[in-house]
PDB file of C-alpha atoms in Angstrom:
ATOM      1  CA  MET A  21     -18.107 132.421 110.512  1.00  0.00           C
ATOM      2  CA  SER A  22     -14.776 130.333 110.584  1.00  0.00           C
ATOM      3  CA  GLN A  23     -13.314 129.186 107.565  1.00  0.00           C
ATOM      4  CA  TYR A  24     -14.096 125.580 108.602  1.00  0.00           C
ATOM      5  CA  ALA A  25     -17.843 126.202 109.312  1.00  0.00           C
ATOM      6  CA  GLU A  26     -17.712 127.715 105.818  1.00  0.00           C
ATOM      7  CA  ALA A  27     -16.177 124.983 103.926  1.00  0.00           C
ATOM      8  CA  GLN A  28     -18.606 123.004 105.791  1.00  0.00           C
ATOM      9  CA  GLU A  29     -21.710 124.845 104.253  1.00  0.00           C
ATOM     10  CA  ASP A  30     -20.220 124.715 100.977  1.00  0.00           C
ATOM     11  CA  LEU A  31     -20.084 121.214 101.167  1.00  0.00           C
ATOM     12  CA  GLU A  32     -23.535 120.713 102.543  1.00  0.00           C
ATOM     13  CA  LEU A  33     -24.935 122.894  99.508  1.00  0.00           C
ATOM     14  CA  GLN A  34     -22.864 120.726  96.983  1.00  0.00           C
ATOM     15  CA  HIS A  35     -24.961 117.773  98.026  1.00  0.00           C
ATOM     16  CA  HIS A  36     -28.094 118.984  98.774  1.00  0.00           C
ATOM     17  CA  PRO A  37     -30.553 117.963  95.778  1.00  0.00           C
ATOM     18  CA  GLY A  38     -31.699 120.520  93.069  1.00  0.00           C
ATOM     19  CA  PRO A  39     -35.211 121.695  92.306  1.00  0.00           C
ATOM     20  CA  GLY A  40     -35.948 118.789  89.946  1.00  0.00           C
ATOM     21  CA  GLN A  41     -35.295 116.192  92.489  1.00  0.00           C
ATOM     22  CA  TYR A  42     -37.288 117.960  95.295  1.00  0.00           C
ATOM     23  CA  VAL A  43     -40.130 117.849  92.805  1.00  0.00           C
ATOM     24  CA  LYS A  44     -39.461 113.848  92.458  1.00  0.00           C
ATOM     25  CA  ILE A  45     -39.572 113.510  95.568  1.00  0.00           C
ATOM     26  CA  ALA A  46     -42.769 115.581  96.433  1.00  0.00           C
ATOM     27  CA  VAL A  47     -44.400 113.391  93.972  1.00  0.00           C
ATOM     28  CA  ILE A  48     -43.250 110.151  95.615  1.00  0.00           C
ATOM     29  CA  LEU A  49     -44.780 111.760  98.793  1.00  0.00           C
ATOM     30  CA  GLY A  50     -48.209 112.531  97.447  1.00  0.00           C
ATOM     31  CA  ILE A  51     -48.129 108.817  95.629  1.00  0.00           C
ATOM     32  CA  LEU A  52     -47.437 107.490  99.148  1.00  0.00           C
ATOM     33  CA  THR A  53     -50.066 109.665 100.622  1.00  0.00           C
ATOM     34  CA  ALA A  54     -52.823 108.449  98.250  1.00  0.00           C
ATOM     35  CA  LEU A  55     -51.575 105.000  98.902  1.00  0.00           C
ATOM     36  CA  GLU A  56     -52.178 105.536 102.227  1.00  0.00           C
ATOM     37  CA  VAL A  57     -55.747 106.422 102.111  1.00  0.00           C
ATOM     38  CA  ALA A  58     -56.490 103.645  99.647  1.00  0.00           C
ATOM     39  CA  ILE A  59     -55.281 100.997 102.088  1.00  0.00           C
ATOM     40  CA  SER A  60     -57.211 102.537 104.887  1.00  0.00           C
ATOM     41  CA  TYR A  61     -60.497 101.654 102.722  1.00  0.00           C
ATOM     42  CA  VAL A  62     -59.566  98.147 101.830  1.00  0.00           C
ATOM     43  CA  ASP A  63     -61.281  95.853 104.241  1.00  0.00           C
ATOM     44  CA  ALA A  64     -59.208  92.756 103.275  1.00  0.00           C
ATOM     45  CA  LEU A  65     -55.911  94.179 104.802  1.00  0.00           C
ATOM     46  CA  SER A  66     -57.681  95.347 108.090  1.00  0.00           C
ATOM     47  CA  ASP A  67     -55.462  92.920 109.779  1.00  0.00           C
ATOM     48  CA  VAL A  68     -52.282  94.356 108.578  1.00  0.00           C
ATOM     49  CA  LEU A  69     -53.689  98.187 108.384  1.00  0.00           C
ATOM     50  CA  ILE A  70     -51.525  99.199 111.227  1.00  0.00           C
ATOM     51  CA  PRO A  71     -47.872  97.864 110.247  1.00  0.00           C
ATOM     52  CA  VAL A  72     -48.599  99.093 106.777  1.00  0.00           C
ATOM     53  CA  LEU A  73     -49.726 102.595 107.377  1.00  0.00           C
ATOM     54  CA  GLY A  74     -47.111 102.856 110.087  1.00  0.00           C
ATOM     55  CA  ALA A  75     -44.459 101.990 107.227  1.00  0.00           C
ATOM     56  CA  LEU A  76     -45.675 104.167 105.014  1.00  0.00           C
ATOM     57  CA  ALA A  77     -46.024 107.286 107.184  1.00  0.00           C
ATOM     58  CA  ILE A  78     -42.288 106.440 108.732  1.00  0.00           C
ATOM     59  CA  ALA A  79     -41.135 106.288 104.956  1.00  0.00           C
ATOM     60  CA  LYS A  80     -42.709 109.963 104.211  1.00  0.00           C
ATOM     61  CA  PHE A  81     -41.246 111.036 107.497  1.00  0.00           C
ATOM     62  CA  VAL A  82     -37.836 109.995 106.552  1.00  0.00           C
ATOM     63  CA  MET A  83     -38.079 111.578 102.977  1.00  0.00           C
ATOM     64  CA  VAL A  84     -38.821 114.741 104.599  1.00  0.00           C
ATOM     65  CA  VAL A  85     -36.271 114.817 107.019  1.00  0.00           C
ATOM     66  CA  GLY A  86     -33.595 113.134 105.192  1.00  0.00           C
ATOM     67  CA  TYR A  87     -33.957 115.694 101.822  1.00  0.00           C
ATOM     68  CA  PHE A  88     -36.136 118.498 102.266  1.00  0.00           C
ATOM     69  CA  MET A  89     -34.768 119.089 105.757  1.00  0.00           C
ATOM     70  CA  HIS A  90     -31.114 117.922 104.550  1.00  0.00           C
ATOM     71  CA  LEU A  91     -30.413 115.802 107.520  1.00  0.00           C
ATOM     72  CA  LYS A  92     -29.494 113.148 105.217  1.00  0.00           C
ATOM     73  CA  PHE A  93     -26.462 115.509 103.769  1.00  0.00           C
ATOM     74  CA  ASP A  94     -25.718 117.621 106.862  1.00  0.00           C
ATOM     75  CA  SER A  95     -23.526 117.079 110.169  1.00  0.00           C
ATOM     76  CA  LYS A  96     -24.100 114.026 112.263  1.00  0.00           C
ATOM     77  CA  LEU A  97     -24.455 116.205 115.294  1.00  0.00           C
ATOM     78  CA  PHE A  98     -27.955 117.503 113.924  1.00  0.00           C
ATOM     79  CA  ARG A  99     -29.276 114.077 113.308  1.00  0.00           C
ATOM     80  CA  TYR A 100     -28.349 112.940 116.831  1.00  0.00           C
ATOM     81  CA  LEU A 101     -30.141 116.006 118.504  1.00  0.00           C
ATOM     82  CA  PHE A 102     -33.066 115.180 116.700  1.00  0.00           C
ATOM     83  CA  VAL A 103     -33.058 111.480 116.878  1.00  0.00           C
ATOM     84  CA  THR A 104     -32.456 112.065 121.019  1.00  0.00           C
ATOM     85  CA  GLY A 105     -35.835 114.025 120.750  1.00  0.00           C
ATOM     86  CA  ILE A 106     -37.623 111.305 119.057  1.00  0.00           C
ATOM     87  CA  GLY A 107     -36.087 108.824 121.286  1.00  0.00           C
ATOM     88  CA  PHE A 108     -37.325 110.794 124.526  1.00  0.00           C
ATOM     89  CA  ALA A 109     -40.900 110.921 122.990  1.00  0.00           C
ATOM     90  CA  LEU A 110     -41.150 107.019 122.639  1.00  0.00           C
ATOM     91  CA  ALA A 111     -39.789 106.711 126.167  1.00  0.00           C
ATOM     92  CA  VAL A 112     -42.473 108.902 127.471  1.00  0.00           C
ATOM     93  CA  PHE A 113     -44.869 107.041 125.592  1.00  0.00           C
ATOM     94  CA  THR A 114     -43.875 103.701 126.598  1.00  0.00           C
ATOM     95  CA  ILE A 115     -43.800 104.567 130.119  1.00  0.00           C
ATOM     96  CA  VAL A 116     -47.386 106.410 130.179  1.00  0.00           C
ATOM     97  CA  LEU A 117     -48.563 102.889 128.431  1.00  0.00           C
ATOM     98  CA  VAL A 118     -46.913 100.862 131.006  1.00  0.00           C
ATOM     99  CA  ILE A 119     -48.155 102.848 133.874  1.00  0.00           C
ATOM    100  CA  PHE A 120     -51.667 102.885 132.627  1.00  0.00           C
ATOM    101  CA  PHE A 121     -51.911  99.370 131.812  1.00  0.00           C
ATOM    102  CA  SER A 122     -50.344  97.807 134.903  1.00  0.00           C
ATOM    103  CA  ALA A 123     -51.972 100.280 137.186  1.00  0.00           C
ATOM    104  CA  GLU A 124     -55.585 100.331 135.824  1.00  0.00           C
ATOM    105  CA  GLY A 125     -56.029  97.429 133.690  1.00  0.00           C
ATOM    106  CA  GLY A 126     -56.468 100.046 130.686  1.00  0.00           C
ATOM    107  CA  PRO A 127     -57.704 103.534 130.494  1.00  0.00           C
ATOM    108  CA  SER A 128     -61.343 103.929 131.982  1.00  0.00           C
ATOM    109  CA  PRO A 129     -64.039 105.813 130.935  1.00  0.00           C
ATOM    110  CA  GLY A 130     -63.337 108.291 133.880  1.00  0.00           C
ATOM    111  CA  GLY A 131     -59.557 108.499 132.926  1.00  0.00           C
ATOM    112  CA  PRO A 132     -56.654 107.419 134.823  1.00  0.00           C
ATOM    113  CA  GLY A 133     -58.124 107.659 138.130  1.00  0.00           C
ATOM    114  CA  GLY A 134     -61.208 105.683 137.012  1.00  0.00           C
TER     115      GLY A 134
ATOM    116  CA  VAL B  18     -24.385 146.675 119.936  1.00  0.00           C
ATOM    117  CA  ALA B  19     -26.467 148.975 122.083  1.00  0.00           C
ATOM    118  CA  THR B  20     -28.549 150.154 118.814  1.00  0.00           C
ATOM    119  CA  GLY B  21     -29.354 146.779 118.333  1.00  0.00           C
ATOM    120  CA  GLU B  22     -27.067 146.506 115.633  1.00  0.00           C
ATOM    121  CA  LEU B  23     -24.610 143.451 115.772  1.00  0.00           C
ATOM    122  CA  SER B  24     -20.997 144.116 115.154  1.00  0.00           C
ATOM    123  CA  PRO B  25     -19.533 141.828 112.513  1.00  0.00           C
ATOM    124  CA  ALA B  26     -17.431 140.678 115.368  1.00  0.00           C
ATOM    125  CA  VAL B  27     -20.536 139.020 116.839  1.00  0.00           C
ATOM    126  CA  HIS B  28     -21.592 137.595 113.486  1.00  0.00           C
ATOM    127  CA  GLU B  29     -18.250 135.901 112.607  1.00  0.00           C
ATOM    128  CA  HIS B  30     -17.799 133.788 116.035  1.00  0.00           C
ATOM    129  CA  HIS B  31     -16.187 130.401 116.054  1.00  0.00           C
ATOM    130  CA  THR B  32     -17.616 127.548 117.231  1.00  0.00           C
ATOM    131  CA  SER B  33     -16.038 124.430 118.819  1.00  0.00           C
ATOM    132  CA  THR B  34     -18.260 122.016 116.519  1.00  0.00           C
ATOM    133  CA  GLY B  35     -17.622 124.375 113.322  1.00  0.00           C
ATOM    134  CA  LEU B  36     -21.219 124.044 113.030  1.00  0.00           C
ATOM    135  CA  ASP B  37     -23.509 127.260 112.981  1.00  0.00           C
ATOM    136  CA  ASN B  38     -24.854 127.652 116.483  1.00  0.00           C
ATOM    137  CA  THR B  39     -28.298 128.828 115.408  1.00  0.00           C
ATOM    138  CA  LYS B  40     -28.914 125.660 113.447  1.00  0.00           C
ATOM    139  CA  MET B  41     -27.815 123.751 116.169  1.00  0.00           C
ATOM    140  CA  ALA B  42     -30.198 125.424 118.437  1.00  0.00           C
ATOM    141  CA  MET B  43     -33.025 124.871 115.849  1.00  0.00           C
ATOM    142  CA  TRP B  44     -32.383 121.161 115.575  1.00  0.00           C
ATOM    143  CA  ALA B  45     -32.270 121.107 119.696  1.00  0.00           C
ATOM    144  CA  PHE B  46     -35.609 122.670 119.557  1.00  0.00           C
ATOM    145  CA  LEU B  47     -37.031 120.509 116.926  1.00  0.00           C
ATOM    146  CA  GLY B  48     -35.817 117.312 119.143  1.00  0.00           C
ATOM    147  CA  SER B  49     -37.591 118.727 122.281  1.00  0.00           C
ATOM    148  CA  GLU B  50     -40.638 119.530 120.104  1.00  0.00           C
ATOM    149  CA  CYS B  51     -40.871 115.722 119.193  1.00  0.00           C
ATOM    150  CA  LEU B  52     -41.215 115.382 122.975  1.00  0.00           C
ATOM    151  CA  PHE B  53     -43.804 118.019 123.029  1.00  0.00           C
ATOM    152  CA  PHE B  54     -45.839 116.869 120.537  1.00  0.00           C
ATOM    153  CA  GLY B  55     -45.123 112.751 121.234  1.00  0.00           C
ATOM    154  CA  SER B  56     -46.901 113.298 124.667  1.00  0.00           C
ATOM    155  CA  PHE B  57     -49.890 114.883 122.964  1.00  0.00           C
ATOM    156  CA  ILE B  58     -49.912 111.657 120.456  1.00  0.00           C
ATOM    157  CA  SER B  59     -49.620 109.122 123.463  1.00  0.00           C
ATOM    158  CA  THR B  60     -52.660 110.999 125.027  1.00  0.00           C
ATOM    159  CA  TYR B  61     -54.845 110.770 122.183  1.00  0.00           C
ATOM    160  CA  LEU B  62     -54.011 107.118 121.583  1.00  0.00           C
ATOM    161  CA  LEU B  63     -54.620 106.207 125.165  1.00  0.00           C
ATOM    162  CA  TYR B  64     -58.065 108.242 125.276  1.00  0.00           C
ATOM    163  CA  ARG B  65     -59.536 107.813 121.410  1.00  0.00           C
ATOM    164  CA  ASN B  66     -62.112 105.481 122.318  1.00  0.00           C
ATOM    165  CA  GLN B  67     -63.103 107.203 125.234  1.00  0.00           C
ATOM    166  CA  THR B  68     -66.165 108.940 123.676  1.00  0.00           C
ATOM    167  CA  ALA B  69     -68.367 109.365 126.987  1.00  0.00           C
ATOM    168  CA  ASP B  70     -71.796 110.474 125.329  1.00  0.00           C
ATOM    169  CA  GLY B  71     -69.819 112.565 122.672  1.00  0.00           C
ATOM    170  CA  PRO B  72     -69.597 111.733 119.189  1.00  0.00           C
ATOM    171  CA  THR B  73     -67.295 108.833 118.045  1.00  0.00           C
ATOM    172  CA  SER B  74     -64.039 109.454 115.475  1.00  0.00           C
ATOM    173  CA  ALA B  75     -65.795 107.058 113.056  1.00  0.00           C
ATOM    174  CA  GLU B  76     -68.990 109.328 113.006  1.00  0.00           C
ATOM    175  CA  LEU B  77     -66.753 112.656 112.486  1.00  0.00           C
ATOM    176  CA  TYR B  78     -63.862 112.091 110.669  1.00  0.00           C
ATOM    177  CA  ASP B  79     -64.154 112.993 106.668  1.00  0.00           C
ATOM    178  CA  ILE B  80     -60.949 111.098 105.318  1.00  0.00           C
ATOM    179  CA  PRO B  81     -61.146 112.491 101.617  1.00  0.00           C
ATOM    180  CA  TYR B  82     -61.607 115.942 103.267  1.00  0.00           C
ATOM    181  CA  THR B  83     -58.446 115.748 105.492  1.00  0.00           C
ATOM    182  CA  SER B  84     -56.315 113.565 102.833  1.00  0.00           C
ATOM    183  CA  VAL B  85     -56.618 116.867 100.469  1.00  0.00           C
ATOM    184  CA  SER B  86     -55.577 119.131 103.533  1.00  0.00           C
ATOM    185  CA  SER B  87     -52.631 116.755 104.155  1.00  0.00           C
ATOM    186  CA  PHE B  88     -51.717 116.685 100.564  1.00  0.00           C
ATOM    187  CA  VAL B  89     -51.614 120.665 100.763  1.00  0.00           C
ATOM    188  CA  LEU B  90     -49.273 120.708 103.571  1.00  0.00           C
ATOM    189  CA  LEU B  91     -47.023 118.029 102.333  1.00  0.00           C
ATOM    190  CA  MET B  92     -46.875 119.975  98.964  1.00  0.00           C
ATOM    191  CA  SER B  93     -46.184 123.216 101.157  1.00  0.00           C
ATOM    192  CA  SER B  94     -42.846 121.614 102.052  1.00  0.00           C
ATOM    193  CA  LEU B  95     -41.814 121.388  98.329  1.00  0.00           C
ATOM    194  CA  THR B  96     -42.412 125.159  98.032  1.00  0.00           C
ATOM    195  CA  MET B  97     -40.491 125.916 101.209  1.00  0.00           C
ATOM    196  CA  VAL B  98     -37.260 123.946  99.938  1.00  0.00           C
ATOM    197  CA  LEU B  99     -37.708 125.620  96.467  1.00  0.00           C
ATOM    198  CA  ALA B 100     -37.869 129.359  98.240  1.00  0.00           C
ATOM    199  CA  LEU B 101     -34.685 128.163 100.060  1.00  0.00           C
ATOM    200  CA  ALA B 102     -32.925 127.079  96.800  1.00  0.00           C
ATOM    201  CA  ALA B 103     -33.846 130.046  95.061  1.00  0.00           C
ATOM    202  CA  CYS B 104     -32.273 132.030  98.071  1.00  0.00           C
ATOM    203  CA  GLN B 105     -29.148 130.260  97.711  1.00  0.00           C
ATOM    204  CA  ARG B 106     -28.720 131.132  94.429  1.00  0.00           C
ATOM    205  CA  ASN B 107     -29.697 134.835  95.190  1.00  0.00           C
ATOM    206  CA  ASP B 108     -33.080 134.466  93.077  1.00  0.00           C
ATOM    207  CA  GLN B 109     -34.845 137.024  95.224  1.00  0.00           C
ATOM    208  CA  ARG B 110     -38.203 137.254  93.041  1.00  0.00           C
ATOM    209  CA  GLY B 111     -38.118 133.266  92.757  1.00  0.00           C
ATOM    210  CA  MET B 112     -37.679 133.101  96.610  1.00  0.00           C
ATOM    211  CA  ARG B 113     -40.529 135.725  97.528  1.00  0.00           C
ATOM    212  CA  ALA B 114     -42.996 133.678  95.309  1.00  0.00           C
ATOM    213  CA  TRP B 115     -41.884 130.327  96.722  1.00  0.00           C
ATOM    214  CA  LEU B 116     -42.446 131.720 100.305  1.00  0.00           C
ATOM    215  CA  LEU B 117     -45.481 133.221  99.574  1.00  0.00           C
ATOM    216  CA  ALA B 118     -46.958 129.990  97.881  1.00  0.00           C
ATOM    217  CA  THR B 119     -45.738 128.215 101.103  1.00  0.00           C
ATOM    218  CA  ALA B 120     -47.455 130.612 103.447  1.00  0.00           C
ATOM    219  CA  LEU B 121     -50.833 130.307 101.174  1.00  0.00           C
ATOM    220  CA  LEU B 122     -50.997 126.539 101.144  1.00  0.00           C
ATOM    221  CA  GLY B 123     -50.291 126.918 105.226  1.00  0.00           C
ATOM    222  CA  MET B 124     -53.473 129.409 105.095  1.00  0.00           C
ATOM    223  CA  VAL B 125     -55.463 126.767 103.123  1.00  0.00           C
ATOM    224  CA  PHE B 126     -54.591 124.070 105.650  1.00  0.00           C
ATOM    225  CA  ILE B 127     -55.754 126.305 108.806  1.00  0.00           C
ATOM    226  CA  GLY B 128     -58.757 127.208 106.672  1.00  0.00           C
ATOM    227  CA  GLY B 129     -59.354 123.662 106.318  1.00  0.00           C
ATOM    228  CA  GLN B 130     -58.696 122.787 109.789  1.00  0.00           C
ATOM    229  CA  ILE B 131     -60.921 125.595 111.243  1.00  0.00           C
ATOM    230  CA  TYR B 132     -63.859 124.561 109.083  1.00  0.00           C
ATOM    231  CA  GLU B 133     -63.155 120.714 110.298  1.00  0.00           C
ATOM    232  CA  PHE B 134     -63.507 122.345 113.980  1.00  0.00           C
ATOM    233  CA  THR B 135     -66.370 123.918 113.325  1.00  0.00           C
ATOM    234  CA  GLU B 136     -68.086 120.673 111.715  1.00  0.00           C
ATOM    235  CA  PHE B 137     -67.258 118.962 114.780  1.00  0.00           C
ATOM    236  CA  ALA B 138     -68.408 121.551 116.765  1.00  0.00           C
ATOM    237  CA  HIS B 139     -71.922 121.151 115.260  1.00  0.00           C
ATOM    238  CA  GLU B 140     -71.884 117.544 115.507  1.00  0.00           C
ATOM    239  CA  GLY B 141     -71.415 117.842 119.413  1.00  0.00           C
ATOM    240  CA  LEU B 142     -67.782 117.635 119.780  1.00  0.00           C
ATOM    241  CA  ALA B 143     -66.153 119.881 122.513  1.00  0.00           C
ATOM    242  CA  LEU B 144     -62.852 120.062 124.561  1.00  0.00           C
ATOM    243  CA  SER B 145     -65.118 119.429 127.555  1.00  0.00           C
ATOM    244  CA  VAL B 146     -67.368 116.602 126.284  1.00  0.00           C
ATOM    245  CA  SER B 147     -65.127 113.673 126.223  1.00  0.00           C
ATOM    246  CA  PRO B 148     -61.246 112.492 126.837  1.00  0.00           C
ATOM    247  CA  PHE B 149     -61.450 111.808 123.089  1.00  0.00           C
ATOM    248  CA  GLY B 150     -62.659 115.257 122.363  1.00  0.00           C
ATOM    249  CA  SER B 151     -59.847 116.992 124.875  1.00  0.00           C
ATOM    250  CA  SER B 152     -57.095 114.938 123.420  1.00  0.00           C
ATOM    251  CA  PHE B 153     -58.238 115.297 119.752  1.00  0.00           C
ATOM    252  CA  PHE B 154     -58.574 119.310 119.891  1.00  0.00           C
ATOM    253  CA  VAL B 155     -55.409 119.874 122.003  1.00  0.00           C
ATOM    254  CA  LEU B 156     -53.176 117.816 119.737  1.00  0.00           C
ATOM    255  CA  THR B 157     -54.425 119.025 116.594  1.00  0.00           C
ATOM    256  CA  GLY B 158     -54.985 122.677 117.836  1.00  0.00           C
ATOM    257  CA  PHE B 159     -51.423 122.765 119.247  1.00  0.00           C
ATOM    258  CA  HIS B 160     -50.270 121.712 115.744  1.00  0.00           C
ATOM    259  CA  GLY B 161     -52.706 124.398 113.867  1.00  0.00           C
ATOM    260  CA  ALA B 162     -50.877 126.857 116.218  1.00  0.00           C
ATOM    261  CA  HIS B 163     -47.548 125.996 115.234  1.00  0.00           C
ATOM    262  CA  VAL B 164     -48.374 126.109 111.574  1.00  0.00           C
ATOM    263  CA  THR B 165     -49.964 129.772 112.175  1.00  0.00           C
ATOM    264  CA  VAL B 166     -46.741 130.673 113.550  1.00  0.00           C
ATOM    265  CA  GLY B 167     -44.915 128.959 110.472  1.00  0.00           C
ATOM    266  CA  ILE B 168     -47.094 131.390 108.416  1.00  0.00           C
ATOM    267  CA  LEU B 169     -46.304 134.510 110.116  1.00  0.00           C
ATOM    268  CA  MET B 170     -42.367 133.739 110.256  1.00  0.00           C
ATOM    269  CA  LEU B 171     -43.069 133.100 106.257  1.00  0.00           C
ATOM    270  CA  LEU B 172     -44.756 136.509 105.831  1.00  0.00           C
ATOM    271  CA  LEU B 173     -42.066 137.976 107.886  1.00  0.00           C
ATOM    272  CA  LEU B 174     -39.350 136.868 105.567  1.00  0.00           C
ATOM    273  CA  VAL B 175     -41.320 137.904 102.297  1.00  0.00           C
ATOM    274  CA  GLY B 176     -41.507 141.538 103.896  1.00  0.00           C
ATOM    275  CA  MET B 177     -37.496 141.184 105.058  1.00  0.00           C
ATOM    276  CA  SER B 178     -37.112 140.292 101.287  1.00  0.00           C
ATOM    277  CA  MET B 179     -39.162 143.166  99.901  1.00  0.00           C
ATOM    278  CA  PHE B 180     -37.337 145.662 101.826  1.00  0.00           C
ATOM    279  CA  ASN B 181     -33.948 144.119 100.673  1.00  0.00           C
ATOM    280  CA  ARG B 182     -33.104 142.997 104.096  1.00  0.00           C
ATOM    281  CA  LEU B 183     -32.647 139.443 103.205  1.00  0.00           C
ATOM    282  CA  GLY B 184     -29.840 138.748 100.902  1.00  0.00           C
ATOM    283  CA  PRO B 185     -27.781 135.369  99.772  1.00  0.00           C
ATOM    284  CA  ASP B 186     -25.888 135.663 103.103  1.00  0.00           C
ATOM    285  CA  ASP B 187     -28.996 135.388 105.212  1.00  0.00           C
ATOM    286  CA  SER B 188     -29.940 131.984 103.475  1.00  0.00           C
ATOM    287  CA  ARG B 189     -29.586 130.660 107.021  1.00  0.00           C
ATOM    288  CA  LYS B 190     -32.441 132.466 108.157  1.00  0.00           C
ATOM    289  CA  VAL B 191     -34.600 131.109 105.648  1.00  0.00           C
ATOM    290  CA  GLU B 192     -33.075 127.623 106.142  1.00  0.00           C
ATOM    291  CA  LEU B 193     -33.965 128.027 110.045  1.00  0.00           C
ATOM    292  CA  ILE B 194     -37.359 128.660 109.251  1.00  0.00           C
ATOM    293  CA  GLY B 195     -37.891 126.068 106.392  1.00  0.00           C
ATOM    294  CA  LEU B 196     -36.709 123.538 108.956  1.00  0.00           C
ATOM    295  CA  TYR B 197     -39.519 124.940 111.426  1.00  0.00           C
ATOM    296  CA  TRP B 198     -41.672 124.273 108.473  1.00  0.00           C
ATOM    297  CA  HIS B 199     -40.809 120.790 107.402  1.00  0.00           C
ATOM    298  CA  PHE B 200     -41.109 119.726 111.260  1.00  0.00           C
ATOM    299  CA  VAL B 201     -44.749 120.764 111.356  1.00  0.00           C
ATOM    300  CA  ASP B 202     -45.231 118.851 108.073  1.00  0.00           C
ATOM    301  CA  ILE B 203     -43.809 115.734 109.401  1.00  0.00           C
ATOM    302  CA  VAL B 204     -45.764 115.994 112.586  1.00  0.00           C
ATOM    303  CA  TRP B 205     -48.851 116.369 110.492  1.00  0.00           C
ATOM    304  CA  ILE B 206     -47.765 113.301 108.369  1.00  0.00           C
ATOM    305  CA  ILE B 207     -47.852 110.881 111.958  1.00  0.00           C
ATOM    306  CA  ILE B 208     -51.270 113.165 113.328  1.00  0.00           C
ATOM    307  CA  PHE B 209     -52.721 112.119 109.972  1.00  0.00           C
ATOM    308  CA  THR B 210     -51.805 108.520 110.140  1.00  0.00           C
ATOM    309  CA  VAL B 211     -52.354 107.976 113.690  1.00  0.00           C
ATOM    310  CA  VAL B 212     -55.674 110.058 114.364  1.00  0.00           C
ATOM    311  CA  TYR B 213     -57.471 109.995 111.041  1.00  0.00           C
ATOM    312  CA  LEU B 214     -56.435 106.835 109.222  1.00  0.00           C
ATOM    313  CA  ILE B 215     -55.893 104.099 111.912  1.00  0.00           C
ATOM    314  CA  PRO B 216     -59.598 103.327 113.335  1.00  0.00           C
ATOM    315  CA  ALA B 217     -60.495 103.405 117.040  1.00  0.00           C
ATOM    316  CA  ARG B 218     -61.558 100.365 118.024  1.00  0.00           C
TER     317      ARG B 218
END
């Protein structure tokens, strides 16, 4: 490994959270999960259920990726690689939705071809 | 090199970015996996209401049960990152204990998934019963297969450590398998919300 790479790795390790912080993050993740489940049972929130659950899932996703996978502390290049994958996934989803709903007027019981 | 043993010159390679190639490859792989699971999640969302004559998601899902499974997988991410921290400070016993705990939690999750699939099959849901059944089993089945591969890799790490083949210089191996493990966790975070918690219309 090059000296630069070693220095980079040492720098990464210095910024990584300690075991105590990992436990705190896990507790927060557990609380968010409990909150998600509780919210899904509240009828009064049915109108805002999807955005609220979506926001909680994204929060959990970001916490795991940022702290447990260390993406918050590591090189930005890793972040770009990962975000590119997510971007492609969202693009595929959007394209599929557009094709489905514009060509067929929505998914039919027989599938895309009717 | 011919015997499979890499020479020091191969280990001490230089990269144009100054970053480790294996870690870069793992992040590129995980990026491609986003596309893989994104496609299956998209397919599930499109077909979730198409139950044909089979059971619906509302009739099948047991949210409290799946919540416990989700919590178990979430906590396995904690034990995984603690295993990496132990490896980096050369605490071999601690690392083995946390790796085993992670593998065990993964096995609990997979056991729960097998039980859930069996229950759903008894209720009449199968891969070919309806578009909903197909998309559900393909999505959650592939995720379960990923978790199973992760468990095998964790047990391999434990074995390597027991035979003194995993020193502090090899923390990158633990980190890479850890990245894979956390990835299956974040995929489940999305699946749990999209598939189980958001009700089908």
